[in-house]
PDB file of C-alpha atoms in Angstrom:
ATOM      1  CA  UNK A 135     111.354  78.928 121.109  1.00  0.00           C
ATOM      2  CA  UNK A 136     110.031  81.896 123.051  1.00  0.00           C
ATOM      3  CA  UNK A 137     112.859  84.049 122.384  1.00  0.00           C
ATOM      4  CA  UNK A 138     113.409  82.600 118.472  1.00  0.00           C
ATOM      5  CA  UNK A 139     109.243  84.292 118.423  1.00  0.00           C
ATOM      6  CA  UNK A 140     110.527  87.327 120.070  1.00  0.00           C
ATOM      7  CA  UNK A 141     113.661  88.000 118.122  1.00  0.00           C
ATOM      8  CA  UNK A 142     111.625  87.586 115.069  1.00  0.00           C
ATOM      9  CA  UNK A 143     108.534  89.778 116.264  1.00  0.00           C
ATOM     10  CA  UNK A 144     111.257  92.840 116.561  1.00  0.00           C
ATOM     11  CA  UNK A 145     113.320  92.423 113.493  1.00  0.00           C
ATOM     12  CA  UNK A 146     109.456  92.320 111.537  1.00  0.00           C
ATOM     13  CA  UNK A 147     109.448  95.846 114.000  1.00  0.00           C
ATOM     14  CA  UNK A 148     112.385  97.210 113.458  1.00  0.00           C
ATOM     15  CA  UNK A 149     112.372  96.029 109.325  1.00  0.00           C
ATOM     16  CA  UNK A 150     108.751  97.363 108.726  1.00  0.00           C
ATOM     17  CA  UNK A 151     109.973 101.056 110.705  1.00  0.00           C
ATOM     18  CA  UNK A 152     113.095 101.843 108.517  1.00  0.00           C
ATOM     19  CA  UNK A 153     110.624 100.610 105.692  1.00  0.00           C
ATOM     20  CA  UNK A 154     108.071 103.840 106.469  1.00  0.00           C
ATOM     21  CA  UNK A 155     111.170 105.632 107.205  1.00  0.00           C
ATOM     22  CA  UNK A 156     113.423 104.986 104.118  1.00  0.00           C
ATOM     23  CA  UNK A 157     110.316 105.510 102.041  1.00  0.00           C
ATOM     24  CA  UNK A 158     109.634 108.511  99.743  1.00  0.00           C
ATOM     25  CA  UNK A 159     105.704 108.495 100.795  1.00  0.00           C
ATOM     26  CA  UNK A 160     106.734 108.681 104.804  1.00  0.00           C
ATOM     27  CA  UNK A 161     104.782 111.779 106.571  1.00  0.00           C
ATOM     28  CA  UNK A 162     106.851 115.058 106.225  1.00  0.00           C
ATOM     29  CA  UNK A 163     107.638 116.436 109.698  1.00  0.00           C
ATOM     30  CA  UNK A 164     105.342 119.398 109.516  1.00  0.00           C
ATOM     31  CA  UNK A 165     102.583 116.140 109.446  1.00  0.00           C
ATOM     32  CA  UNK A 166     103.587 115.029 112.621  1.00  0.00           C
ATOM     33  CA  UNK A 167     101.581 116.431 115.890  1.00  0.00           C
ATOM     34  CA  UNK A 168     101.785 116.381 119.487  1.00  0.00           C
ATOM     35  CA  UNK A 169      98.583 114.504 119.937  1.00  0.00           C
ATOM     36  CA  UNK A 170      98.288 110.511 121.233  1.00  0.00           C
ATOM     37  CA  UNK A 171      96.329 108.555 119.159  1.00  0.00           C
ATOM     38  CA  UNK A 172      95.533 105.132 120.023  1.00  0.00           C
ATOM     39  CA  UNK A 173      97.162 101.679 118.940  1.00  0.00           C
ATOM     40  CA  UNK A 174      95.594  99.857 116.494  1.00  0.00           C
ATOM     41  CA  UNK A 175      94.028  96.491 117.499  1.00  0.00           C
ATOM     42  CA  UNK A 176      97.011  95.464 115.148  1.00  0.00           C
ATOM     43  CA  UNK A 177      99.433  96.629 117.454  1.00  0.00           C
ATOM     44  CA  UNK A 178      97.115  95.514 120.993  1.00  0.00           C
ATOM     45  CA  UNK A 179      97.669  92.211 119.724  1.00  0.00           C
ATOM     46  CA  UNK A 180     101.229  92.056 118.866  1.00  0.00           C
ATOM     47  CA  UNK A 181     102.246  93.810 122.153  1.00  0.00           C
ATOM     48  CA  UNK A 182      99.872  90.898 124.180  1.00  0.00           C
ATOM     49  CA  UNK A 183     102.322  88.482 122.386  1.00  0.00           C
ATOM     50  CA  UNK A 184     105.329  89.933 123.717  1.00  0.00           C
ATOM     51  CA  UNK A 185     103.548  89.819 127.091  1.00  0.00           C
ATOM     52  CA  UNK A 186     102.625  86.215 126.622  1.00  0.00           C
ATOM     53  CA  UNK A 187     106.155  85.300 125.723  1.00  0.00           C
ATOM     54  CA  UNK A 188     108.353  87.287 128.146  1.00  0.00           C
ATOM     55  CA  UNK A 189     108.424  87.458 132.219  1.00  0.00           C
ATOM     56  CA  UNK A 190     107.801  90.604 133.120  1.00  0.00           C
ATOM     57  CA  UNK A 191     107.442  89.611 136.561  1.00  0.00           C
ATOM     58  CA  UNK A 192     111.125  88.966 136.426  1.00  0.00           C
ATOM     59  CA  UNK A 193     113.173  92.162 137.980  1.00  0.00           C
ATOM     60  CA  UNK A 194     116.611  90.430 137.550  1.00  0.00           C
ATOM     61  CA  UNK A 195     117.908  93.706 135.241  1.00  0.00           C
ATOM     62  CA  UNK A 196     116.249  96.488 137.438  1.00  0.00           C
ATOM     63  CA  UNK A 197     118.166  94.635 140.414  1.00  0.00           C
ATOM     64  CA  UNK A 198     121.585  94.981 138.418  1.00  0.00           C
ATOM     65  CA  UNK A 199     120.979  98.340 137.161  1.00  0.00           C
ATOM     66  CA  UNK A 200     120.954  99.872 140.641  1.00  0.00           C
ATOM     67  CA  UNK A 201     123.345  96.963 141.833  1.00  0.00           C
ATOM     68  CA  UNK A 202     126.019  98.895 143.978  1.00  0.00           C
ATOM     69  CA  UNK A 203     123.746 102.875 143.468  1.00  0.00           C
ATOM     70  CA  UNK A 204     124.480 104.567 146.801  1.00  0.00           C
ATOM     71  CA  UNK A 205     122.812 107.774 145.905  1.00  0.00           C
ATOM     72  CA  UNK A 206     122.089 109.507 142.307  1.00  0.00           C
ATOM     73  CA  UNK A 207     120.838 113.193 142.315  1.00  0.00           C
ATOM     74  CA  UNK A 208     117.024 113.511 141.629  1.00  0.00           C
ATOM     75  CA  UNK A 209     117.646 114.759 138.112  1.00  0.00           C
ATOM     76  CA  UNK A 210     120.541 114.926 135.778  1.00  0.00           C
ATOM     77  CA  UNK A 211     120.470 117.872 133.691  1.00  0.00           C
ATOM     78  CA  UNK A 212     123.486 118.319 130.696  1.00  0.00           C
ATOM     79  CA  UNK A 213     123.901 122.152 130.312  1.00  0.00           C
ATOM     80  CA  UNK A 214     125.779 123.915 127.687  1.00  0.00           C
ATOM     81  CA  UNK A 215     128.650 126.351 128.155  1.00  0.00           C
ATOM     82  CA  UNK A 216     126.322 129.383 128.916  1.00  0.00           C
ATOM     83  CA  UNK A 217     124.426 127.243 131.448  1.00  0.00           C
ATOM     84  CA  UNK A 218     121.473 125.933 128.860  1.00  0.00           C
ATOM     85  CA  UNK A 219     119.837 122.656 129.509  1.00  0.00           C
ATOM     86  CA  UNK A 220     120.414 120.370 126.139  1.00  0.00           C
ATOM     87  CA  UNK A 221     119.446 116.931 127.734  1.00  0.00           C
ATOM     88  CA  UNK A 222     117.247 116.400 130.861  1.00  0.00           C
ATOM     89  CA  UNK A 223     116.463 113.445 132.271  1.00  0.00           C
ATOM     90  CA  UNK A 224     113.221 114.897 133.708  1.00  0.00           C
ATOM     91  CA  UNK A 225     112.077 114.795 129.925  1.00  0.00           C
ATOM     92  CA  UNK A 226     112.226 111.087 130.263  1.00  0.00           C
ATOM     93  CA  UNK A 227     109.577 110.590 133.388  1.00  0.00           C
ATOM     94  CA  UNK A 228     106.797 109.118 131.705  1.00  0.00           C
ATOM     95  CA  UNK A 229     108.938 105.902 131.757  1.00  0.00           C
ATOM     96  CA  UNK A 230     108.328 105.448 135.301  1.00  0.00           C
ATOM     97  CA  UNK A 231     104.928 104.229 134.076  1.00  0.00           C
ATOM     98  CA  UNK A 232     103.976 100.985 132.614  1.00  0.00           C
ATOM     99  CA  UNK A 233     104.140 100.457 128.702  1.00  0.00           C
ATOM    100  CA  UNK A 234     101.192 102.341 127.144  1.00  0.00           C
ATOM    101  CA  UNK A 235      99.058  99.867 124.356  1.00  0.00           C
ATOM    102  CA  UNK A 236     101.321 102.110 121.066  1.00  0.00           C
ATOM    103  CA  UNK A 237     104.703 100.710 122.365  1.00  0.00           C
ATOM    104  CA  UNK A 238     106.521  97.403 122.515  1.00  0.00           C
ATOM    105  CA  UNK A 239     106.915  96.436 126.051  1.00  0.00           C
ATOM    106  CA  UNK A 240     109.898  94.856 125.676  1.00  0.00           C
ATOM    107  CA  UNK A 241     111.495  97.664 124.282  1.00  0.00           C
ATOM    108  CA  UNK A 242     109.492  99.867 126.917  1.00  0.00           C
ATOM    109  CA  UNK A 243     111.516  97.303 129.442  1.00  0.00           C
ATOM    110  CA  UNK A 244     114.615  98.196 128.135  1.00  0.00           C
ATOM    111  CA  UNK A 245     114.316 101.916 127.690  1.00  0.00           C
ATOM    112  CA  UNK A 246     113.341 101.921 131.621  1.00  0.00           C
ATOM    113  CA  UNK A 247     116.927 100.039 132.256  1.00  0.00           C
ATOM    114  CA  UNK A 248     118.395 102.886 130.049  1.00  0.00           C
ATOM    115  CA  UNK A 249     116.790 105.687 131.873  1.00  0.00           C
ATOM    116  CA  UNK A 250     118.213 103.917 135.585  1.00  0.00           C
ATOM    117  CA  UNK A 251     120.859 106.663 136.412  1.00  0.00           C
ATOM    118  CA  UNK A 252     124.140 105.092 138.411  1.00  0.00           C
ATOM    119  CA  UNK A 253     126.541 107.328 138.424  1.00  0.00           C
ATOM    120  CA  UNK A 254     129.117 104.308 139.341  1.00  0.00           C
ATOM    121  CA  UNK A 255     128.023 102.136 136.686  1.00  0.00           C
ATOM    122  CA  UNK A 256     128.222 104.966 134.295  1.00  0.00           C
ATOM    123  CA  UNK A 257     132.021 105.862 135.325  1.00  0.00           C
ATOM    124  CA  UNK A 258     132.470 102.534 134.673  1.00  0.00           C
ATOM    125  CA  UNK A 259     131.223 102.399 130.964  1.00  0.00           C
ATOM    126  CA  UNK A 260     133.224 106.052 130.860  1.00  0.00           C
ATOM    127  CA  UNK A 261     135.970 104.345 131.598  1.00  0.00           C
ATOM    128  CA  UNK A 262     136.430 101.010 129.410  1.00  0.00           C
ATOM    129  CA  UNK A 263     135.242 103.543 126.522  1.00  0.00           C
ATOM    130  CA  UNK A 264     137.995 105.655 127.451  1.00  0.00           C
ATOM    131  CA  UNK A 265     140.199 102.519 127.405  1.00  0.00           C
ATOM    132  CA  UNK A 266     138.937 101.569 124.035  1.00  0.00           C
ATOM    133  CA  UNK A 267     139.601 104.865 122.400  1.00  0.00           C
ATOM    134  CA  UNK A 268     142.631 105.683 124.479  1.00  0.00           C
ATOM    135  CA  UNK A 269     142.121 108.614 125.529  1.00  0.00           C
TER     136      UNK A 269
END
């Protein structure tokens, strides 16, 4: 039942954001700014929900994630062929905190499982993709 509340709670999520998005009235990108502002009491109360229904005391998936990580470097930078940074994992820091009130912790959880760097469990994924695609 919990997880038939959940599911539903993120499809209304996910359906009411390509909504805003697909719409004609959404806010041009020279709208959008820099600056936090803070959830709605809308959004307080949906996000309490997803508390209410999921264990968050449960660290099964951080457990697997680093499952077999002898040592990762402390950042993992993708540079271009003149030696340009195009993707930094240092960008993504803020993670390492807990869910702020304007995002969905679940998907907060998840995007902190993403972030987890193991460079054997990414080899791994390299390598049944590779399989896939044979290459």
């Amino acid at each position: 039942m919990k997880r038939k509340k959940v599911s539903t709670l993120i499809a209304a999520a996910l359906a009411l954001t390509m909504t805003v998005c697909s719409s004609s009235t959404a806010i041009a990108t020279s709208e959008l700014t820099a600056e936090s502002k803070p959830a709605t009491q809308y959004t307080i109360d949906a996000n309490q929900e997803v508390y209410a229904l999921l264990d968050f005391e449960d660290t099964a998936e951080f457990e697997n994630a680093t499952k077999g990580l002898l040592a990762s470097p402390d950042t993992l930078d993708i540079c271009d062929e003149n030696g340009k940074v195009v993707w930094s994992q240092t960008a993504y820091a803020f993670l390492d905190q807990d869910a702020p009130d304007t995002a969905n912790p679940s998907l907060w959880r998840n995007t902190q499982l993403n972030h987890i760097y193991n460079p054997e469990d990414t080899q791994k994924k390299l390598d049944c993709i590779c399989r896939l695609w044979r290459v």
